[in-house]
Amino acid sequence: MKIRNLLAISIGLAFSSLVHSQETKTEETTAPAPVEVIDRLNIPGPLTFNGNEYFLTWSKQNSATWAQQQYILRDDDFNNYKELINISYFDKEIDIEMAVKQKVEYVENRKERTQDKYSFVSVTESPDGKEIIVDYLVTVVPKEGESYAEYNIDRFKNFDTNGKKSFLIFSYSKRIAGDLKYSSKALSKERNKLMEAVITTAIPTVTYKPTAVEPKK
């Protein structure tokens, strides 16, 4: 994959807030894990990523065409995770460059708003242009608990199966708590290895059967 100039993604069209709202990570509050989790995407599990197994811990039917699932390591804490995989599946066509543009703007605006001096964002495009990855680092100082740095990799991919168009975002997130300078530097050192793992990971096969849309709380 090649690194793409962010200025090249200058689409003058408005896009909904789906890209950053598809995550329940970073400084947003993660929903409590339900007792019984529904596999809304019918993905055989557990997921294997970078030599580790991740187990389905949370899912939500956000709309008739958008389902979301999250996976963590067996002994991890969902509400204070160290590593998390998020899969957002959209049963419709979405402009990939528009989605990427909004994610980049979200991270850049957050960096300016929070004065996050360790934050960065980068865009990587596959040679055929069918996939784009946005990877970014943020630091979080919560009202309660320990501060942490969080490195995220979002892999955007369009599908066209026999004329049926869909869109998927495969996201990996890793957190290191403690001194922000140290934790940010430690995550940055892992960047190349984690990027390679996300790029080479096979996207799980999705068999989508929408369930009832969950009411907003």
PDB file of C-alpha atoms in Angstrom:
ATOM      1  CA  MET A   1       0.000   0.000   0.000  1.00  0.00           C
ATOM      2  CA  LYS A   2       1.115   3.583  -0.541  1.00  0.00           C
ATOM      3  CA  ILE A   3       0.754   6.558   1.760  1.00  0.00           C
ATOM      4  CA  ARG A   4      -1.720   8.989   0.316  1.00  0.00           C
ATOM      5  CA  ASN A   5      -1.561  12.764   0.695  1.00  0.00           C
ATOM      6  CA  LEU A   6      -4.442  13.865   2.905  1.00  0.00           C
ATOM      7  CA  LEU A   7      -4.955  16.925   0.737  1.00  0.00           C
ATOM      8  CA  ALA A   8      -5.954  14.628  -2.124  1.00  0.00           C
ATOM      9  CA  ILE A   9      -9.067  13.667  -0.178  1.00  0.00           C
ATOM     10  CA  SER A  10     -10.787  17.008  -0.577  1.00  0.00           C
ATOM     11  CA  ILE A  11     -14.348  16.058  -1.382  1.00  0.00           C
ATOM     12  CA  GLY A  12     -16.739  18.982  -1.171  1.00  0.00           C
ATOM     13  CA  LEU A  13     -19.750  16.904  -0.192  1.00  0.00           C
ATOM     14  CA  ALA A  14     -21.366  16.614   3.210  1.00  0.00           C
ATOM     15  CA  PHE A  15     -21.239  13.217   4.911  1.00  0.00           C
ATOM     16  CA  SER A  16     -23.229  11.951   7.857  1.00  0.00           C
ATOM     17  CA  SER A  17     -21.627  11.286  11.235  1.00  0.00           C
ATOM     18  CA  LEU A  18     -21.460   7.535  10.696  1.00  0.00           C
ATOM     19  CA  VAL A  19     -17.663   7.233  10.674  1.00  0.00           C
ATOM     20  CA  HIS A  20     -16.846   8.371  14.184  1.00  0.00           C
ATOM     21  CA  SER A  21     -20.186   7.270  15.583  1.00  0.00           C
ATOM     22  CA  GLN A  22     -19.487   3.714  14.376  1.00  0.00           C
ATOM     23  CA  GLU A  23     -16.958   3.434  17.190  1.00  0.00           C
ATOM     24  CA  THR A  24     -17.554   3.202  20.893  1.00  0.00           C
ATOM     25  CA  LYS A  25     -13.944   3.838  21.678  1.00  0.00           C
ATOM     26  CA  THR A  26     -11.513   6.697  22.315  1.00  0.00           C
ATOM     27  CA  GLU A  27     -13.138   9.215  24.678  1.00  0.00           C
ATOM     28  CA  GLU A  28     -16.677   7.994  24.050  1.00  0.00           C
ATOM     29  CA  THR A  29     -18.392   5.804  26.617  1.00  0.00           C
ATOM     30  CA  THR A  30     -18.472   2.118  25.735  1.00  0.00           C
ATOM     31  CA  ALA A  31     -21.866   0.519  26.268  1.00  0.00           C
ATOM     32  CA  PRO A  32     -22.104  -2.157  28.972  1.00  0.00           C
ATOM     33  CA  ALA A  33     -21.707  -5.617  27.505  1.00  0.00           C
ATOM     34  CA  PRO A  34     -25.034  -7.491  27.434  1.00  0.00           C
ATOM     35  CA  VAL A  35     -25.383 -10.897  29.100  1.00  0.00           C
ATOM     36  CA  GLU A  36     -26.081 -12.605  25.778  1.00  0.00           C
ATOM     37  CA  VAL A  37     -24.521 -11.130  22.661  1.00  0.00           C
ATOM     38  CA  ILE A  38     -26.255 -11.501  19.301  1.00  0.00           C
ATOM     39  CA  ASP A  39     -24.014 -12.319  16.353  1.00  0.00           C
ATOM     40  CA  ARG A  40     -25.763 -10.003  13.901  1.00  0.00           C
ATOM     41  CA  LEU A  41     -23.202 -10.511  11.137  1.00  0.00           C
ATOM     42  CA  ASN A  42     -22.958 -14.304  11.417  1.00  0.00           C
ATOM     43  CA  ILE A  43     -19.168 -14.250  11.552  1.00  0.00           C
ATOM     44  CA  PRO A  44     -17.545 -17.521  12.674  1.00  0.00           C
ATOM     45  CA  GLY A  45     -15.600 -16.848  15.838  1.00  0.00           C
ATOM     46  CA  PRO A  46     -13.433 -16.247  17.618  1.00  0.00           C
ATOM     47  CA  LEU A  47     -11.605 -13.831  15.332  1.00  0.00           C
ATOM     48  CA  THR A  48      -7.895 -14.425  14.893  1.00  0.00           C
ATOM     49  CA  PHE A  49      -5.746 -11.327  14.527  1.00  0.00           C
ATOM     50  CA  ASN A  50      -1.983 -10.948  14.868  1.00  0.00           C
ATOM     51  CA  GLY A  51      -1.706 -14.370  16.484  1.00  0.00           C
ATOM     52  CA  ASN A  52      -4.398 -13.736  19.135  1.00  0.00           C
ATOM     53  CA  GLU A  53      -8.051 -14.718  19.504  1.00  0.00           C
ATOM     54  CA  TYR A  54     -10.757 -12.092  19.991  1.00  0.00           C
ATOM     55  CA  PHE A  55     -14.230 -12.943  21.255  1.00  0.00           C
ATOM     56  CA  LEU A  56     -17.552 -11.286  20.424  1.00  0.00           C
ATOM     57  CA  THR A  57     -18.487  -9.132  23.414  1.00  0.00           C
ATOM     58  CA  TRP A  58     -20.923  -6.499  22.132  1.00  0.00           C
ATOM     59  CA  SER A  59     -23.164  -5.925  19.117  1.00  0.00           C
ATOM     60  CA  LYS A  60     -25.786  -3.440  18.028  1.00  0.00           C
ATOM     61  CA  GLN A  61     -28.244  -2.970  15.171  1.00  0.00           C
ATOM     62  CA  ASN A  62     -27.873   0.770  14.656  1.00  0.00           C
ATOM     63  CA  SER A  63     -30.205   0.958  11.667  1.00  0.00           C
ATOM     64  CA  ALA A  64     -31.811  -1.348   9.136  1.00  0.00           C
ATOM     65  CA  THR A  65     -28.620  -1.233   7.048  1.00  0.00           C
ATOM     66  CA  TRP A  66     -25.937  -0.830   9.716  1.00  0.00           C
ATOM     67  CA  ALA A  67     -24.826  -3.453  12.243  1.00  0.00           C
ATOM     68  CA  GLN A  68     -21.816  -3.260  14.535  1.00  0.00           C
ATOM     69  CA  GLN A  69     -19.877  -5.850  16.539  1.00  0.00           C
ATOM     70  CA  GLN A  70     -16.935  -5.636  18.927  1.00  0.00           C
ATOM     71  CA  TYR A  71     -14.418  -8.258  20.020  1.00  0.00           C
ATOM     72  CA  ILE A  72     -11.841  -8.367  22.838  1.00  0.00           C
ATOM     73  CA  LEU A  73      -9.246 -10.780  24.169  1.00  0.00           C
ATOM     74  CA  ARG A  74     -10.581 -13.498  26.473  1.00  0.00           C
ATOM     75  CA  ASP A  75      -9.240 -11.975  29.709  1.00  0.00           C
ATOM     76  CA  ASP A  76      -9.662  -8.331  28.735  1.00  0.00           C
ATOM     77  CA  ASP A  77     -12.128  -5.892  30.335  1.00  0.00           C
ATOM     78  CA  PHE A  78     -14.698  -4.614  27.845  1.00  0.00           C
ATOM     79  CA  ASN A  79     -15.184  -1.312  29.671  1.00  0.00           C
ATOM     80  CA  ASN A  80     -11.449  -0.742  30.044  1.00  0.00           C
ATOM     81  CA  TYR A  81      -9.985  -2.795  27.224  1.00  0.00           C
ATOM     82  CA  LYS A  82      -6.368  -3.074  26.150  1.00  0.00           C
ATOM     83  CA  GLU A  83      -7.171  -4.311  22.618  1.00  0.00           C
ATOM     84  CA  LEU A  84     -10.442  -4.236  20.686  1.00  0.00           C
ATOM     85  CA  ILE A  85     -11.669  -5.109  17.201  1.00  0.00           C
ATOM     86  CA  ASN A  86     -14.721  -3.306  15.850  1.00  0.00           C
ATOM     87  CA  ILE A  87     -16.550  -4.394  12.706  1.00  0.00           C
ATOM     88  CA  SER A  88     -19.145  -2.056  11.231  1.00  0.00           C
ATOM     89  CA  TYR A  89     -21.111  -3.447   8.286  1.00  0.00           C
ATOM     90  CA  PHE A  90     -23.314  -1.281   6.059  1.00  0.00           C
ATOM     91  CA  ASP A  91     -25.781  -3.059   3.799  1.00  0.00           C
ATOM     92  CA  LYS A  92     -25.606  -0.335   1.172  1.00  0.00           C
ATOM     93  CA  GLU A  93     -23.148   1.556  -0.994  1.00  0.00           C
ATOM     94  CA  ILE A  94     -21.058   4.233   0.746  1.00  0.00           C
ATOM     95  CA  ASP A  95     -18.506   6.543  -0.845  1.00  0.00           C
ATOM     96  CA  ILE A  96     -15.209   5.318   0.607  1.00  0.00           C
ATOM     97  CA  GLU A  97     -13.342   8.587   0.079  1.00  0.00           C
ATOM     98  CA  MET A  98     -16.125  10.531   1.744  1.00  0.00           C
ATOM     99  CA  ALA A  99     -15.982   8.198   4.751  1.00  0.00           C
ATOM    100  CA  VAL A 100     -12.208   8.553   4.974  1.00  0.00           C
ATOM    101  CA  LYS A 101     -12.401  12.331   4.685  1.00  0.00           C
ATOM    102  CA  GLN A 102     -14.785  12.535   7.607  1.00  0.00           C
ATOM    103  CA  LYS A 103     -12.669  10.288   9.820  1.00  0.00           C
ATOM    104  CA  VAL A 104      -9.544  12.361   9.114  1.00  0.00           C
ATOM    105  CA  GLU A 105     -11.414  15.571   9.872  1.00  0.00           C
ATOM    106  CA  TYR A 106     -12.774  14.077  13.092  1.00  0.00           C
ATOM    107  CA  VAL A 107      -9.281  13.198  14.349  1.00  0.00           C
ATOM    108  CA  GLU A 108      -7.785  16.536  13.293  1.00  0.00           C
ATOM    109  CA  ASN A 109     -10.631  18.508  14.880  1.00  0.00           C
ATOM    110  CA  ARG A 110     -10.326  16.472  18.066  1.00  0.00           C
ATOM    111  CA  LYS A 111      -6.572  17.137  18.197  1.00  0.00           C
ATOM    112  CA  GLU A 112      -7.175  20.871  17.938  1.00  0.00           C
ATOM    113  CA  ARG A 113     -10.076  20.855  20.409  1.00  0.00           C
ATOM    114  CA  THR A 114      -8.258  18.869  23.087  1.00  0.00           C
ATOM    115  CA  GLN A 115      -4.761  20.229  22.378  1.00  0.00           C
ATOM    116  CA  ASP A 116      -3.541  16.641  22.051  1.00  0.00           C
ATOM    117  CA  LYS A 117       0.141  17.130  21.261  1.00  0.00           C
ATOM    118  CA  TYR A 118       0.756  13.413  20.709  1.00  0.00           C
ATOM    119  CA  SER A 119      -2.084  12.853  18.242  1.00  0.00           C
ATOM    120  CA  PHE A 120      -1.507  12.128  14.543  1.00  0.00           C
ATOM    121  CA  VAL A 121      -3.484  10.736  11.618  1.00  0.00           C
ATOM    122  CA  SER A 122      -2.373   9.151   8.348  1.00  0.00           C
ATOM    123  CA  VAL A 123      -4.061   7.679   5.274  1.00  0.00           C
ATOM    124  CA  THR A 124      -2.884   4.624   3.327  1.00  0.00           C
ATOM    125  CA  GLU A 125      -4.456   3.484   0.041  1.00  0.00           C
ATOM    126  CA  SER A 126      -4.221   0.106  -1.658  1.00  0.00           C
ATOM    127  CA  PRO A 127      -2.718   0.171  -5.166  1.00  0.00           C
ATOM    128  CA  ASP A 128      -6.078  -0.680  -6.742  1.00  0.00           C
ATOM    129  CA  GLY A 129      -7.908   2.003  -4.748  1.00  0.00           C
ATOM    130  CA  LYS A 130     -10.475  -0.446  -3.408  1.00  0.00           C
ATOM    131  CA  GLU A 131      -9.353  -0.154   0.211  1.00  0.00           C
ATOM    132  CA  ILE A 132      -8.183   2.754   2.346  1.00  0.00           C
ATOM    133  CA  ILE A 133      -6.740   2.652   5.856  1.00  0.00           C
ATOM    134  CA  VAL A 134      -6.843   5.522   8.326  1.00  0.00           C
ATOM    135  CA  ASP A 135      -4.514   5.044  11.285  1.00  0.00           C
ATOM    136  CA  TYR A 136      -4.314   7.519  14.105  1.00  0.00           C
ATOM    137  CA  LEU A 137      -3.157   8.001  17.685  1.00  0.00           C
ATOM    138  CA  VAL A 138      -4.940   9.942  20.408  1.00  0.00           C
ATOM    139  CA  THR A 139      -4.347  10.435  24.114  1.00  0.00           C
ATOM    140  CA  VAL A 140      -7.131  10.522  26.686  1.00  0.00           C
ATOM    141  CA  VAL A 141      -7.212  11.990  30.182  1.00  0.00           C
ATOM    142  CA  PRO A 142     -10.475  10.701  31.706  1.00  0.00           C
ATOM    143  CA  LYS A 143     -12.253  12.352  34.623  1.00  0.00           C
ATOM    144  CA  GLU A 144     -11.707   9.137  36.547  1.00  0.00           C
ATOM    145  CA  GLY A 145      -9.048   6.491  36.090  1.00  0.00           C
ATOM    146  CA  GLU A 146      -5.626   6.438  34.483  1.00  0.00           C
ATOM    147  CA  SER A 147      -4.679   8.413  31.399  1.00  0.00           C
ATOM    148  CA  TYR A 148      -3.865   6.395  28.275  1.00  0.00           C
ATOM    149  CA  ALA A 149      -2.723   6.567  24.678  1.00  0.00           C
ATOM    150  CA  GLU A 150      -4.807   4.795  22.051  1.00  0.00           C
ATOM    151  CA  TYR A 151      -3.681   3.737  18.582  1.00  0.00           C
ATOM    152  CA  ASN A 152      -6.416   2.934  16.050  1.00  0.00           C
ATOM    153  CA  ILE A 153      -6.381   1.451  12.562  1.00  0.00           C
ATOM    154  CA  ASP A 154      -9.564   1.668  10.470  1.00  0.00           C
ATOM    155  CA  ARG A 155      -9.653  -0.369   7.267  1.00  0.00           C
ATOM    156  CA  PHE A 156     -12.384   0.813   4.863  1.00  0.00           C
ATOM    157  CA  LYS A 157     -13.540  -1.590   2.154  1.00  0.00           C
ATOM    158  CA  ASN A 158     -16.322  -1.616  -0.449  1.00  0.00           C
ATOM    159  CA  PHE A 159     -17.901  -4.845  -1.684  1.00  0.00           C
ATOM    160  CA  ASP A 160     -19.797  -5.560  -4.901  1.00  0.00           C
ATOM    161  CA  THR A 161     -21.143  -9.120  -4.910  1.00  0.00           C
ATOM    162  CA  ASN A 162     -23.246  -9.918  -7.958  1.00  0.00           C
ATOM    163  CA  GLY A 163     -24.382  -6.319  -8.117  1.00  0.00           C
ATOM    164  CA  LYS A 164     -25.122  -6.136  -4.376  1.00  0.00           C
ATOM    165  CA  LYS A 165     -23.099  -3.287  -2.890  1.00  0.00           C
ATOM    166  CA  SER A 166     -22.026  -3.074   0.753  1.00  0.00           C
ATOM    167  CA  PHE A 167     -19.391  -1.399   2.873  1.00  0.00           C
ATOM    168  CA  LEU A 168     -17.337  -2.553   5.857  1.00  0.00           C
ATOM    169  CA  ILE A 169     -14.978  -0.934   8.348  1.00  0.00           C
ATOM    170  CA  PHE A 170     -12.581  -3.283  10.154  1.00  0.00           C
ATOM    171  CA  SER A 171     -11.049  -1.432  13.094  1.00  0.00           C
ATOM    172  CA  TYR A 172      -8.322  -2.392  15.542  1.00  0.00           C
ATOM    173  CA  SER A 173      -7.624  -0.413  18.700  1.00  0.00           C
ATOM    174  CA  LYS A 174      -4.833  -0.756  21.263  1.00  0.00           C
ATOM    175  CA  ARG A 175      -4.402   1.186  24.491  1.00  0.00           C
ATOM    176  CA  ILE A 176      -1.454   1.688  26.832  1.00  0.00           C
ATOM    177  CA  ALA A 177      -2.145   3.400  30.152  1.00  0.00           C
ATOM    178  CA  GLY A 178       0.227   5.594  32.117  1.00  0.00           C
ATOM    179  CA  ASP A 179       2.521   8.458  31.204  1.00  0.00           C
ATOM    180  CA  LEU A 180       1.236   9.846  27.908  1.00  0.00           C
ATOM    181  CA  LYS A 181       4.662  10.560  26.420  1.00  0.00           C
ATOM    182  CA  TYR A 182       5.874   7.046  27.169  1.00  0.00           C
ATOM    183  CA  SER A 183       2.668   5.280  26.081  1.00  0.00           C
ATOM    184  CA  SER A 184       2.414   7.294  22.849  1.00  0.00           C
ATOM    185  CA  LYS A 185       6.033   6.487  21.995  1.00  0.00           C
ATOM    186  CA  ALA A 186       5.518   2.796  22.775  1.00  0.00           C
ATOM    187  CA  LEU A 187       2.483   2.596  20.489  1.00  0.00           C
ATOM    188  CA  SER A 188       4.261   4.482  17.710  1.00  0.00           C
ATOM    189  CA  LYS A 189       7.020   1.874  17.791  1.00  0.00           C
ATOM    190  CA  GLU A 190       4.398  -0.822  17.142  1.00  0.00           C
ATOM    191  CA  ARG A 191       2.794   1.074  14.273  1.00  0.00           C
ATOM    192  CA  ASN A 192       4.469  -0.701  11.351  1.00  0.00           C
ATOM    193  CA  LYS A 193       3.864  -4.159  12.793  1.00  0.00           C
ATOM    194  CA  LEU A 194       0.207  -3.475  13.572  1.00  0.00           C
ATOM    195  CA  MET A 195      -0.398  -1.813  10.201  1.00  0.00           C
ATOM    196  CA  GLU A 196       1.012  -4.872   8.434  1.00  0.00           C
ATOM    197  CA  ALA A 197      -1.225  -7.127  10.532  1.00  0.00           C
ATOM    198  CA  VAL A 198      -4.356  -5.152   9.620  1.00  0.00           C
ATOM    199  CA  ILE A 199      -3.443  -4.927   5.937  1.00  0.00           C
ATOM    200  CA  THR A 200      -2.799  -8.668   5.630  1.00  0.00           C
ATOM    201  CA  THR A 201      -5.742  -9.825   7.769  1.00  0.00           C
ATOM    202  CA  ALA A 202      -8.503 -11.491   5.788  1.00  0.00           C
ATOM    203  CA  ILE A 203     -11.769  -9.585   6.180  1.00  0.00           C
ATOM    204  CA  PRO A 204     -14.300 -11.929   7.844  1.00  0.00           C
ATOM    205  CA  THR A 205     -17.118 -13.217   5.671  1.00  0.00           C
ATOM    206  CA  VAL A 206     -20.379 -11.512   6.631  1.00  0.00           C
ATOM    207  CA  THR A 207     -23.810 -13.091   6.239  1.00  0.00           C
ATOM    208  CA  TYR A 208     -26.064 -10.191   7.064  1.00  0.00           C
ATOM    209  CA  LYS A 209     -29.567 -10.743   8.375  1.00  0.00           C
ATOM    210  CA  PRO A 210     -30.807  -7.522  10.009  1.00  0.00           C
ATOM    211  CA  THR A 211     -32.368  -7.736  13.446  1.00  0.00           C
ATOM    212  CA  ALA A 212     -34.659  -5.204  15.121  1.00  0.00           C
ATOM    213  CA  VAL A 213     -33.130  -1.744  15.363  1.00  0.00           C
ATOM    214  CA  GLU A 214     -32.241  -0.933  18.952  1.00  0.00           C
ATOM    215  CA  PRO A 215     -33.818   2.243  20.349  1.00  0.00           C
ATOM    216  CA  LYS A 216     -31.531   5.172  21.089  1.00  0.00           C
ATOM    217  CA  LYS A 217     -30.779   5.659  24.773  1.00  0.00           C
TER     218      LYS A 217
END
